[in-house]
Coordinates of C-alpha atoms in Angstrom, one line a residue:
Chain A
M21 CA 100.9 87.6 123.4
I22 CA 100.3 91.4 123.6
L23 CA 97.8 92.5 120.9
V24 CA 98.9 95.9 119.8
V25 CA 96.5 98.0 117.8
G26 CA 98.4 100.8 116.1
Q27 CA 96.3 101.4 113.0
N28 CA 98.0 104.3 111.6
S29 CA 101.3 103.0 110.3
V30 CA 104.0 105.4 109.4
W31 CA 107.1 105.3 107.2
Q32 CA 109.3 107.7 109.1
K33 CA 112.0 109.8 107.5
T34 CA 114.4 111.7 109.7
Y35 CA 116.4 114.5 108.0
Q36 CA 119.4 116.0 109.7
F37 CA 120.4 119.6 108.9
E38 CA 123.1 121.9 110.1
E39 CA 120.3 124.5 110.3
I40 CA 117.0 125.0 108.3
V41 CA 116.5 128.3 106.6
R42 CA 112.9 129.1 106.1
G43 CA 112.2 130.1 102.5
A44 CA 115.4 128.6 101.1
V45 CA 116.7 125.4 99.6
N46 CA 118.0 123.2 102.4
R47 CA 120.2 120.2 101.6
V48 CA 119.7 117.2 103.9
S49 CA 123.1 116.2 105.5
H50 CA 122.0 112.9 106.9
H51 CA 118.9 110.9 106.2
F52 CA 117.4 107.9 108.0
E53 CA 114.2 105.9 107.3
S54 CA 112.4 103.4 109.5
A55 CA 109.0 102.0 110.3
A56 CA 107.3 104.0 113.0
G57 CA 103.8 104.7 114.2
K58 CA 102.8 104.0 117.8
G59 CA 102.0 100.4 117.3
S60 CA 105.2 99.3 115.7
N61 CA 107.2 101.3 118.2
V62 CA 105.5 99.4 121.1
C63 CA 106.1 96.0 119.4
R64 CA 109.7 96.8 118.7
A65 CA 110.3 97.8 122.3
L66 CA 108.5 94.8 123.6
A67 CA 110.8 92.6 121.5
V68 CA 113.7 93.8 123.6
Y69 CA 112.0 92.1 126.6
R70 CA 111.4 89.0 124.5
I71 CA 107.6 89.6 125.0
P72 CA 105.6 88.3 122.0
S73 CA 103.3 90.8 120.5
E74 CA 101.1 91.0 117.4
L75 CA 100.8 94.3 115.5
H76 CA 97.4 95.1 114.0
A77 CA 97.7 98.0 111.4
Y78 CA 96.6 99.2 108.1
V79 CA 99.3 99.2 105.4
G80 CA 99.1 100.3 101.8
G81 CA 101.2 101.5 98.8
A82 CA 104.9 101.7 98.5
N83 CA 105.3 103.2 102.1
G84 CA 103.1 100.3 103.4
T85 CA 105.4 97.8 101.7
K86 CA 108.5 99.4 103.3
F87 CA 106.7 99.5 106.6
A88 CA 105.7 95.8 106.5
D89 CA 109.2 94.7 105.2
S90 CA 110.8 96.6 108.0
C91 CA 108.5 95.1 110.7
H92 CA 109.2 91.6 109.4
A93 CA 112.9 92.2 109.3
D94 CA 112.7 93.2 113.0
G95 CA 111.0 89.9 113.7
L96 CA 107.6 91.3 114.6
A97 CA 104.4 89.3 114.3
T98 CA 101.8 91.2 112.4
R99 CA 98.2 91.1 111.2
F100 CA 98.0 93.8 108.6
T101 CA 95.0 94.9 106.6
T102 CA 96.2 95.9 103.2
I103 CA 94.5 99.1 101.9
A104 CA 94.2 100.8 98.6
G105 CA 95.5 104.1 100.0
E106 CA 99.1 104.7 100.9
T107 CA 100.6 104.5 104.4
R108 CA 101.7 108.0 105.3
N109 CA 105.1 109.4 105.7
C110 CA 106.1 111.5 108.7
V111 CA 109.2 113.6 108.4
T112 CA 111.3 114.7 111.4
L113 CA 113.7 117.6 110.8
L114 CA 116.6 117.5 113.3
E115 CA 118.9 120.6 113.4
A116 CA 122.4 120.7 114.9
D117 CA 121.2 122.8 117.9
G118 CA 118.8 120.0 118.9
T119 CA 115.6 121.5 117.5
M120 CA 113.2 118.9 116.3
T121 CA 110.4 119.8 113.9
E122 CA 107.8 117.2 112.9
L123 CA 105.8 117.2 109.7
V124 CA 102.9 114.9 109.9
E125 CA 100.8 113.7 107.0
A126 CA 97.1 113.0 107.4
A127 CA 96.1 109.3 107.8
P128 CA 94.9 107.7 104.5
Q129 CA 91.3 106.9 103.9
I130 CA 90.1 103.3 104.3
S131 CA 87.1 101.6 102.7
D132 CA 84.2 99.8 104.5
E133 CA 85.7 96.4 103.5
E134 CA 89.1 97.3 104.7
R135 CA 87.7 98.4 108.1
E136 CA 85.6 95.3 108.5
H137 CA 88.6 93.1 107.7
A138 CA 90.7 94.9 110.4
H139 CA 88.0 94.7 113.0
R140 CA 87.5 91.0 112.4
A141 CA 91.2 90.4 112.9
V142 CA 91.2 92.2 116.3
R143 CA 88.0 90.3 117.4
E144 CA 89.5 86.9 116.4
R145 CA 92.9 87.5 118.0
I146 CA 91.9 89.1 121.3
R147 CA 91.2 85.7 122.8
A148 CA 94.8 84.7 122.4
A149 CA 96.1 88.0 124.0
S150 CA 97.2 88.5 127.5
M151 CA 96.8 92.3 127.1
L152 CA 95.6 94.8 124.6
A153 CA 97.5 98.0 123.8
I154 CA 95.8 100.7 121.7
G155 CA 97.8 103.6 120.5
G156 CA 97.4 106.7 118.3
T157 CA 94.8 108.2 116.0
A158 CA 92.4 106.0 114.0
M159 CA 92.3 106.1 110.2
T160 CA 90.1 108.3 108.1
G161 CA 87.0 106.2 107.4
E162 CA 87.2 104.3 110.8
S163 CA 84.0 103.9 112.8
D164 CA 83.7 106.4 115.7
D165 CA 83.4 103.5 118.0
C166 CA 86.3 101.4 116.8
Y167 CA 88.5 101.7 119.9
L168 CA 85.4 101.5 122.1
D169 CA 84.5 98.2 120.5
F170 CA 88.0 96.9 120.9
V171 CA 88.0 97.6 124.6
H172 CA 84.6 96.0 124.9
W173 CA 85.8 92.8 123.2
A174 CA 88.9 92.8 125.4
R175 CA 86.8 93.1 128.6
E176 CA 84.5 90.3 127.4
Q177 CA 87.6 88.1 127.2
H178 CA 89.1 89.5 130.5
V179 CA 92.0 90.9 128.7
P180 CA 93.3 94.1 130.4
V181 CA 93.7 97.2 128.2
I182 CA 96.3 100.0 128.1
L183 CA 95.0 103.0 126.1
D184 CA 97.4 105.6 124.7
S185 CA 94.9 107.8 122.8
Y186 CA 92.6 110.3 124.4
R187 CA 91.0 112.3 121.5
S188 CA 87.9 111.4 119.5
H189 CA 88.1 107.6 119.1
G190 CA 90.4 107.3 122.2
K191 CA 88.1 109.4 124.4
R192 CA 85.1 107.4 123.3
A193 CA 86.9 104.2 124.3
L194 CA 87.1 105.4 127.9
D195 CA 83.4 104.6 128.2
A196 CA 84.3 100.9 127.9
H197 CA 86.7 101.3 130.9
P198 CA 90.2 100.3 129.8
Q199 CA 92.3 99.5 132.9
I200 CA 95.2 101.8 132.1
L201 CA 95.2 105.2 130.6
K202 CA 98.6 106.3 129.4
I203 CA 98.8 109.9 128.2
N204 CA 101.1 112.9 128.6
R205 CA 100.8 115.7 131.1
D206 CA 99.3 118.2 128.7
E207 CA 96.7 115.6 127.7
L208 CA 95.8 115.0 131.4
A209 CA 95.1 118.8 131.7
E210 CA 93.0 118.8 128.6
L211 CA 91.0 115.6 129.4
S212 CA 90.4 116.6 133.1
G213 CA 90.0 120.3 132.5
L214 CA 92.1 120.9 135.6
S215 CA 95.5 122.4 136.3
V216 CA 98.2 119.8 136.5
D217 CA 101.1 121.9 137.8
T218 CA 101.6 120.4 141.2
E219 CA 101.4 116.8 142.3
D220 CA 98.3 117.7 144.4
D221 CA 96.7 119.2 141.3
R222 CA 97.5 116.0 139.4
V223 CA 96.1 113.8 142.1
A224 CA 92.8 115.7 141.8
A225 CA 92.9 115.2 138.0
Y226 CA 93.7 111.5 138.4
R227 CA 90.8 111.0 140.9
L228 CA 88.4 112.8 138.6
L229 CA 89.3 110.7 135.6
A230 CA 89.6 107.4 137.5
D231 CA 86.2 107.9 139.0
R232 CA 84.6 109.1 135.7
Y233 CA 86.0 106.2 133.6
D234 CA 86.6 103.5 136.3
L235 CA 90.3 103.4 135.4
R236 CA 92.7 101.4 137.5
W237 CA 95.9 103.1 136.6
I238 CA 96.8 106.4 135.0
V239 CA 100.3 106.9 133.8
I240 CA 101.4 110.3 132.5
T241 CA 104.6 111.1 130.7
H242 CA 106.3 114.5 130.7
G243 CA 109.2 114.4 128.3
K244 CA 112.6 114.7 130.0
A245 CA 111.0 114.9 133.4
G246 CA 109.9 111.2 133.2
A247 CA 106.6 109.8 134.2
E248 CA 104.1 109.5 137.1
G249 CA 101.7 106.7 137.9
Y250 CA 98.5 106.6 140.0
N251 CA 96.5 103.6 141.2
G252 CA 93.9 105.3 143.4
H253 CA 96.1 104.8 146.5
A254 CA 99.5 105.9 145.6
V255 CA 101.5 108.2 143.3
V256 CA 104.9 107.1 141.9
A257 CA 107.1 109.6 140.1
V258 CA 110.2 108.5 138.2
T259 CA 112.8 110.9 136.9
P260 CA 115.4 109.6 134.4
P261 CA 119.0 110.6 134.3
T262 CA 120.1 113.3 131.8
V263 CA 120.9 111.7 128.5
T264 CA 121.7 113.0 125.0
A265 CA 118.4 112.6 123.1
V266 CA 119.3 111.4 119.6
N267 CA 115.7 111.0 118.5
P268 CA 112.8 111.2 121.0
I269 CA 110.3 109.8 118.5
G270 CA 108.8 106.6 120.0
S271 CA 109.8 107.4 123.6
G272 CA 106.2 107.6 124.7
D273 CA 105.5 104.2 123.0
S274 CA 108.5 102.8 124.7
V275 CA 107.1 103.9 128.1
T276 CA 104.0 101.8 127.2
A277 CA 106.2 98.8 126.4
G278 CA 108.1 99.2 129.7
V279 CA 104.9 99.3 131.7
I280 CA 103.6 96.2 129.9
A281 CA 107.0 94.5 130.5
A282 CA 106.9 95.2 134.2
L283 CA 103.3 93.8 134.4
V284 CA 104.3 90.6 132.5
A285 CA 107.3 90.2 134.8
T286 CA 105.0 90.0 137.9
G287 CA 103.6 86.7 136.5
R288 CA 100.2 87.8 138.0
R289 CA 96.9 88.9 136.5
F290 CA 96.4 92.6 136.3
D291 CA 93.0 92.4 138.1
E292 CA 94.9 91.0 141.1
C293 CA 98.0 93.0 141.2
W294 CA 97.0 96.5 140.2
P295 CA 96.4 97.8 143.8
D296 CA 99.9 96.7 144.8
E297 CA 102.0 99.9 145.0
N298 CA 105.2 98.0 144.3
V299 CA 103.8 96.8 141.0
L300 CA 102.9 100.4 140.0
R301 CA 106.4 101.5 141.1
A302 CA 108.1 98.8 139.0
A303 CA 105.9 99.6 136.0
V304 CA 106.5 103.4 136.0
L305 CA 110.2 102.8 136.6
E306 CA 110.5 100.3 133.7
G307 CA 108.4 102.7 131.5
V308 CA 110.7 105.6 132.1
A309 CA 113.8 103.4 131.6
C310 CA 112.5 102.1 128.3
G311 CA 111.4 105.5 127.1
T312 CA 114.7 107.1 128.0
A313 CA 116.7 104.3 126.4
N314 CA 114.7 104.7 123.2
C315 CA 115.6 108.3 122.7
M316 CA 119.3 107.4 122.9
N317 CA 119.0 105.8 119.4
R318 CA 118.0 107.1 116.0
K319 CA 115.4 104.4 115.3
P320 CA 112.1 104.7 117.1
G321 CA 111.4 101.8 119.4
H322 CA 115.0 100.6 119.1
I323 CA 116.5 100.0 122.6
E324 CA 119.9 98.8 123.5
P325 CA 119.6 96.4 126.5
A326 CA 122.8 98.0 128.0
D327 CA 121.2 101.5 127.9
L328 CA 118.0 100.1 129.4
E329 CA 120.0 98.6 132.3
W330 CA 122.0 101.7 132.9
V331 CA 119.1 104.1 132.8
R332 CA 117.1 101.9 135.2
T333 CA 119.7 102.2 137.9
E334 CA 120.1 105.9 137.4
C335 CA 116.4 106.8 137.7
T336 CA 115.1 108.7 140.8
V337 CA 111.9 107.3 142.2
S338 CA 109.6 109.1 144.6
H339 CA 106.6 107.2 146.0
R340 CA 103.8 108.7 148.0
T341 CA 100.9 106.7 149.6
L342 CA 97.8 108.8 149.5
Q343 CA 95.6 109.4 152.6
Chain B
M52 CA 113.5 114.1 69.4
I53 CA 115.0 116.1 72.2
L54 CA 117.3 113.9 74.3
V55 CA 117.0 115.1 77.9
V56 CA 119.5 114.0 80.5
G57 CA 118.1 114.6 83.9
Q58 CA 119.9 111.8 85.8
N59 CA 118.8 112.7 89.3
S60 CA 115.1 111.8 89.3
V61 CA 113.0 113.1 92.2
W62 CA 109.7 112.0 93.8
Q63 CA 108.5 115.3 94.8
K64 CA 106.2 115.9 97.8
T65 CA 104.6 119.2 98.4
Y66 CA 103.2 119.9 101.9
Q67 CA 100.9 122.8 102.6
F68 CA 100.7 124.3 106.0
E69 CA 99.0 127.2 107.6
E70 CA 102.3 128.0 109.2
I71 CA 105.2 125.9 110.2
V72 CA 106.3 126.2 113.8
R73 CA 110.0 125.2 114.3
G74 CA 110.4 122.7 117.2
A75 CA 106.8 121.6 117.1
V76 CA 104.5 118.9 115.6
N77 CA 103.1 120.4 112.3
R78 CA 100.2 118.7 110.6
V79 CA 100.1 118.8 106.8
S80 CA 96.9 120.4 105.6
H81 CA 97.2 119.5 102.0
H82 CA 99.7 117.1 100.4
F83 CA 100.6 116.6 96.7
E84 CA 103.0 114.2 95.1
S85 CA 104.5 114.1 91.6
A86 CA 107.5 113.2 89.5
A87 CA 110.0 116.0 89.4
G88 CA 113.7 116.5 88.8
K89 CA 114.9 118.8 86.1
G90 CA 114.8 116.2 83.3
S91 CA 111.2 115.1 83.8
N92 CA 110.1 118.7 84.2
V93 CA 111.7 119.7 80.8
C94 CA 110.0 116.7 79.1
R95 CA 106.6 117.4 80.6
A96 CA 106.8 121.0 79.5
L97 CA 108.0 120.0 76.0
A98 CA 105.0 117.7 75.7
V99 CA 102.7 120.8 75.9
Y100 CA 104.4 121.9 72.5
R101 CA 104.0 118.3 71.2
I102 CA 107.7 118.1 70.9
P103 CA 108.9 114.5 71.3
S104 CA 111.6 114.0 73.9
E105 CA 113.3 111.1 75.6
L106 CA 114.2 111.3 79.2
H107 CA 117.4 109.6 80.4
A108 CA 117.4 109.1 84.2
Y109 CA 118.4 106.8 86.9
V110 CA 115.5 105.3 88.9
G111 CA 115.4 103.0 91.8
G112 CA 113.3 101.6 94.7
A113 CA 109.7 102.5 95.5
N114 CA 110.2 106.2 94.7
G115 CA 111.8 105.2 91.4
T116 CA 108.7 103.1 90.6
K117 CA 106.4 106.0 91.4
F118 CA 108.6 108.3 89.3
A119 CA 108.6 106.0 86.3
D120 CA 104.8 105.3 86.5
S121 CA 104.1 109.0 86.7
C122 CA 106.3 109.8 83.6
H123 CA 104.6 107.0 81.6
A124 CA 101.2 108.2 82.7
D125 CA 102.2 111.6 81.4
G126 CA 103.1 110.0 78.0
L127 CA 106.8 110.7 78.3
A128 CA 109.3 108.5 76.4
T129 CA 112.0 107.4 78.7
R130 CA 115.3 105.4 78.8
F131 CA 115.7 104.7 82.5
T132 CA 118.6 102.9 84.1
T133 CA 117.3 101.0 87.1
I134 CA 119.6 101.2 90.1
A135 CA 119.8 99.3 93.4
G136 CA 119.6 102.6 95.4
E137 CA 116.4 104.5 95.8
T138 CA 115.3 107.6 93.9
R139 CA 115.4 110.5 96.3
N140 CA 112.4 112.4 97.7
C141 CA 112.4 116.2 97.7
V142 CA 109.9 117.9 100.0
T143 CA 108.6 121.4 99.5
L144 CA 106.9 123.1 102.4
L145 CA 104.4 125.8 101.4
E146 CA 103.1 128.1 104.0
A147 CA 99.9 130.2 103.7
D148 CA 102.0 133.4 103.5
G149 CA 103.7 132.1 100.4
T150 CA 107.0 131.1 102.0
M151 CA 108.5 128.1 100.2
T152 CA 111.1 126.0 102.0
E153 CA 112.8 123.1 100.1
L154 CA 114.2 120.0 101.8
V155 CA 116.5 118.2 99.3
E156 CA 117.8 114.7 99.9
A157 CA 121.2 113.7 98.5
A158 CA 121.4 111.8 95.2
P159 CA 121.6 108.0 95.7
Q160 CA 124.8 106.1 94.9
I161 CA 125.1 104.3 91.6
S162 CA 127.4 101.3 90.7
D163 CA 129.9 101.1 87.9
E164 CA 127.6 98.8 85.9
E165 CA 124.6 101.2 86.4
R166 CA 126.7 104.1 85.2
E167 CA 128.0 102.3 82.1
H168 CA 124.5 101.2 81.2
A169 CA 123.3 104.8 81.4
H170 CA 126.2 106.2 79.4
R171 CA 125.7 103.6 76.7
A172 CA 122.0 104.7 76.4
V173 CA 123.0 108.3 75.9
R174 CA 125.7 107.4 73.3
E175 CA 123.3 105.2 71.4
R176 CA 120.4 107.6 71.3
I177 CA 122.2 110.9 70.7
R178 CA 122.3 110.1 66.9
A179 CA 118.5 110.2 66.8
A180 CA 118.3 113.5 68.7
S181 CA 117.8 117.0 67.3
M182 CA 119.1 118.5 70.5
L183 CA 120.6 117.5 73.8
A184 CA 119.4 119.1 77.1
I185 CA 121.4 118.3 80.3
G186 CA 120.1 119.5 83.6
G187 CA 120.9 119.3 87.3
T188 CA 123.4 117.5 89.4
A189 CA 124.9 114.2 88.6
M190 CA 124.5 111.1 90.7
T191 CA 126.9 110.0 93.5
G192 CA 129.2 107.6 91.8
E193 CA 129.0 109.3 88.4
S194 CA 132.3 109.9 86.5
D195 CA 133.6 113.5 86.8
D196 CA 133.5 113.7 83.0
C197 CA 130.0 112.4 82.4
Y198 CA 128.5 115.6 81.2
L199 CA 131.7 116.5 79.3
D200 CA 131.5 113.2 77.5
F201 CA 127.8 113.7 76.6
V202 CA 128.5 117.1 75.1
H203 CA 131.4 115.6 73.2
W204 CA 129.2 112.9 71.8
A205 CA 126.5 115.4 70.9
R206 CA 129.0 117.6 69.0
E207 CA 130.4 114.6 67.1
Q208 CA 126.9 114.1 65.8
H209 CA 126.3 117.8 65.2
V210 CA 123.6 117.9 67.9
P211 CA 123.3 121.2 69.7
V212 CA 123.4 121.2 73.5
I213 CA 121.6 123.3 76.1
L214 CA 123.3 122.9 79.5
D215 CA 121.5 123.8 82.8
S216 CA 124.2 122.9 85.2
Y217 CA 127.3 124.9 86.1
R218 CA 128.8 123.2 89.2
S219 CA 131.3 120.3 89.2
H220 CA 130.1 118.0 86.4
G221 CA 128.3 120.9 84.7
K222 CA 131.3 123.3 84.8
R223 CA 133.6 120.5 83.4
A224 CA 131.1 120.1 80.5
L225 CA 131.7 123.7 79.5
D226 CA 135.1 122.6 78.1
A227 CA 133.4 120.6 75.4
H228 CA 131.5 123.8 74.3
P229 CA 127.8 123.4 74.6
Q230 CA 126.0 125.9 72.4
I231 CA 123.7 127.3 75.1
L232 CA 124.3 127.8 78.8
K233 CA 121.2 128.3 80.8
I234 CA 121.8 129.3 84.4
N235 CA 120.3 131.8 86.8
R236 CA 121.6 135.3 87.7
D237 CA 123.4 134.2 90.9
E238 CA 125.1 131.4 89.0
L239 CA 126.3 133.8 86.3
A240 CA 127.9 135.9 89.1
E241 CA 129.5 132.9 90.6
L242 CA 130.8 131.4 87.3
S243 CA 132.1 134.7 85.9
G244 CA 133.4 136.1 89.2
L245 CA 131.9 139.5 88.1
S246 CA 129.1 141.7 89.4
V247 CA 125.9 141.2 87.5
D248 CA 123.8 144.0 88.9
T249 CA 123.4 146.2 85.8
E250 CA 122.9 145.1 82.2
D251 CA 126.3 146.4 81.3
D252 CA 127.8 144.3 84.2
R253 CA 126.0 141.3 82.8
V254 CA 127.2 141.9 79.2
A255 CA 130.7 141.9 80.5
A256 CA 130.1 138.6 82.3
Y257 CA 128.4 137.1 79.1
R258 CA 131.4 138.1 77.0
L259 CA 133.8 136.6 79.4
L260 CA 132.0 133.3 79.6
A261 CA 131.1 133.2 75.9
D262 CA 134.8 133.7 75.0
R263 CA 136.1 131.3 77.6
Y264 CA 133.8 128.5 76.7
D265 CA 133.0 129.3 73.0
L266 CA 129.3 129.6 73.9
R267 CA 126.7 130.7 71.3
W268 CA 123.9 131.7 73.7
I269 CA 123.7 132.5 77.4
V270 CA 120.2 132.6 78.9
I271 CA 119.9 133.6 82.5
T272 CA 116.7 133.5 84.7
H273 CA 116.0 135.7 87.6
G274 CA 112.8 134.5 89.3
K275 CA 109.9 136.8 89.0
A276 CA 112.0 139.3 87.0
G277 CA 112.0 136.9 84.0
A278 CA 115.0 136.1 81.8
E279 CA 117.7 137.6 79.7
G280 CA 119.4 136.2 76.6
Y281 CA 122.8 137.0 74.9
N282 CA 124.1 135.9 71.6
G283 CA 127.3 137.9 71.3
H284 CA 125.6 140.7 69.4
A285 CA 122.4 141.4 71.3
V286 CA 120.8 141.3 74.7
V287 CA 117.1 140.5 75.0
A288 CA 115.3 140.9 78.4
V289 CA 111.8 139.5 79.0
T290 CA 109.7 140.4 82.0
P291 CA 106.6 138.4 82.7
P292 CA 103.3 139.8 84.0
T293 CA 102.7 139.4 87.8
V294 CA 101.0 136.1 88.5
T295 CA 100.1 134.1 91.7
A296 CA 102.8 131.6 92.0
V297 CA 101.2 128.4 93.2
N298 CA 104.4 126.3 92.9
P299 CA 107.6 127.8 91.4
I300 CA 109.3 124.3 91.3
G301 CA 110.1 123.4 87.7
S302 CA 109.9 127.0 86.4
G303 CA 113.6 127.1 85.4
D304 CA 113.2 123.8 83.6
S305 CA 110.1 125.1 81.8
V306 CA 112.2 128.1 80.6
T307 CA 114.6 125.5 79.1
A308 CA 111.6 123.8 77.4
G309 CA 110.3 127.2 76.1
V310 CA 113.7 128.0 74.6
I311 CA 113.9 124.6 72.9
A312 CA 110.3 125.0 71.6
A313 CA 111.1 128.4 70.0
L314 CA 114.2 126.9 68.3
V315 CA 112.2 123.9 67.0
A316 CA 109.6 126.3 65.7
T317 CA 112.1 128.1 63.5
G318 CA 112.5 124.9 61.5
R319 CA 116.2 125.9 61.1
R320 CA 119.4 124.4 62.4
F321 CA 120.8 126.1 65.5
D322 CA 124.2 126.5 63.8
E323 CA 122.5 128.6 61.1
C324 CA 120.0 130.6 63.1
W325 CA 121.8 131.4 66.5
P326 CA 123.1 134.9 65.4
D327 CA 119.6 136.0 64.4
E328 CA 118.4 138.4 67.1
N329 CA 114.8 137.6 66.3
V330 CA 115.4 133.9 67.1
L331 CA 117.0 134.8 70.4
R332 CA 114.1 137.2 71.2
A333 CA 111.5 134.5 70.4
A334 CA 113.4 131.9 72.5
V335 CA 113.7 134.1 75.6
L336 CA 110.1 135.2 75.3
E337 CA 108.9 131.6 75.0
G338 CA 111.1 130.5 77.8
V339 CA 109.7 133.2 80.2
A340 CA 106.1 132.4 79.1
C341 CA 106.6 128.7 79.7
G342 CA 108.4 129.2 83.1
T343 CA 105.7 131.6 84.2
A344 CA 102.8 129.4 83.1
N345 CA 104.5 126.5 85.0
C346 CA 104.4 128.3 88.4
M347 CA 100.6 128.9 88.1
N348 CA 100.1 125.1 88.7
R349 CA 100.9 122.8 91.6
K350 CA 102.6 120.1 89.4
P351 CA 106.1 120.9 88.3
G352 CA 106.4 121.0 84.5
H353 CA 102.6 121.1 84.1
I354 CA 101.5 123.9 81.9
E355 CA 98.0 124.9 80.8
P356 CA 98.1 126.0 77.1
A357 CA 95.7 128.9 77.9
D358 CA 98.1 130.2 80.6
L359 CA 101.0 130.0 78.2
E360 CA 99.1 132.0 75.6
W361 CA 98.0 134.6 78.0
V362 CA 101.5 135.1 79.6
R363 CA 103.1 135.3 76.2
T364 CA 101.0 138.3 75.2
E365 CA 101.6 140.0 78.6
C366 CA 105.4 139.9 78.7
T367 CA 107.5 143.0 78.3
V368 CA 110.4 142.5 75.9
S369 CA 113.4 144.8 75.7
H370 CA 116.0 144.2 73.0
R371 CA 119.3 145.9 72.6
T372 CA 121.8 145.4 69.8
L373 CA 125.3 145.6 71.2
Q374 CA 128.0 147.9 69.6

């Protein structure tokens, strides 16, 4: 079971418009709602691979009920902490010309009791997990060390960690040495303080971060350009085919799910297989295939197996062993 | 009791931003939710005058529950028809420079049974009403003649009607001759097919519509410029003082409430007092005072009595008896 911590659940509304006129009354032409938030997106994408996961999230209020009902309708296993506050809405505005504008509400406040309940659940369940995935921002009222603690607990149980969060709580968690850091190209630049324009630039940034935080893998995404992976010895870059992006929300989370799926498929322990360039190559390829297949659908984390298969065969892979 | 038909209930979200960047991720800096929709705004504003009202609306789903709870917390009397669909959200985006962009979801679909239930409620309760106010668009699945029927039923019971709706269902309702049509200046132009730039232009438009539909009063609003009223013999124009508009949503509905409040205050029947220019003058003044006081608060239909009193004394009134 993959234990997925995606604390900050989201009830996602997607509004389609011909065109939005600032300062005017804009009538929504199509309207779609779904559960979202990094955690549930990862779990939904993992389900396509029939990989069991367990989502740990805070849920509250009417949006929280919708979120929970939707996760359960999708067959996801969950360990929710019910909060007095309300799960946030995020609203995505899609215009006919492809412009996507996101409106993101702040995370709700949690109480001490709620926080302790959620942490206990992670601590209890980490033993049963084969991997821990942590994604997104923490809640308002969370301890500064929450993600750091989770990574510690995972390491105590020899459970490898993939971290998709690099600010505040996420950055702090790096001190506990998660095995895989999955961020995007801009975040790599911010975290390393280096230029990331060329592959050589990025290799320097990877080396810096891998040394600083004792990371095994760094996987970075770059929108339509795909993703790149680094394991200390090799760099693998995967470019997807051009597709019509219906809704890119959740694509980064689907990359995480694809990476996990490729690791599960090896049947080997991460500690043993991470230096293997072929494993890295398979993981980045599957990540890009899954992330690209995600954006071909309206629902975040929803992937059609046929899309996944097609994208996988159409990706371009470049692989360079470092000297 | 004022029977207020505002079918299309709204759970209103107001997001504040420093500035919205199209095509980017925008984080909401402040966030406020409330019941809205023309009907509940009118009832909330009437409550400031201690005028009893009864709101007739369709409500459904989680947004409907929030809407109903909020109306009851505000002490409003209601006759809701619960529907299987969900009450819509409307989202208002406020930017620091004062730009207000509205995102309006479509009305939910209602079933035949839901529609019949709601119509029965209006028919039953119209006898107990001293006035009927109809506002806004009808639901998807409503009969084309719903508002027309409501006006007919009101006239059968000698209950005067104020109509704030002029498209499709609203336009059809004009054939049953509501006593007061309350629209905005652009809607007057559209409905009459005439220019409405000068007062003389507008008098021509008023005459045309009053003759065509046998209307007693026409009241038109024009944003910050205030409102104008016509009773066949006189035109009264009221300009409010300049105020800082915190949230203009619900100001048109508050104008309706002010007009009703002034009529209630006469203690006379509308059939007797409508030709009295002083009654028209008092009604338009109170409408503008109430609409202006509304926009000084974040919550639609929320009016501070002190604001109302201050605005009323600061309005400029011009009054012209027609030849």
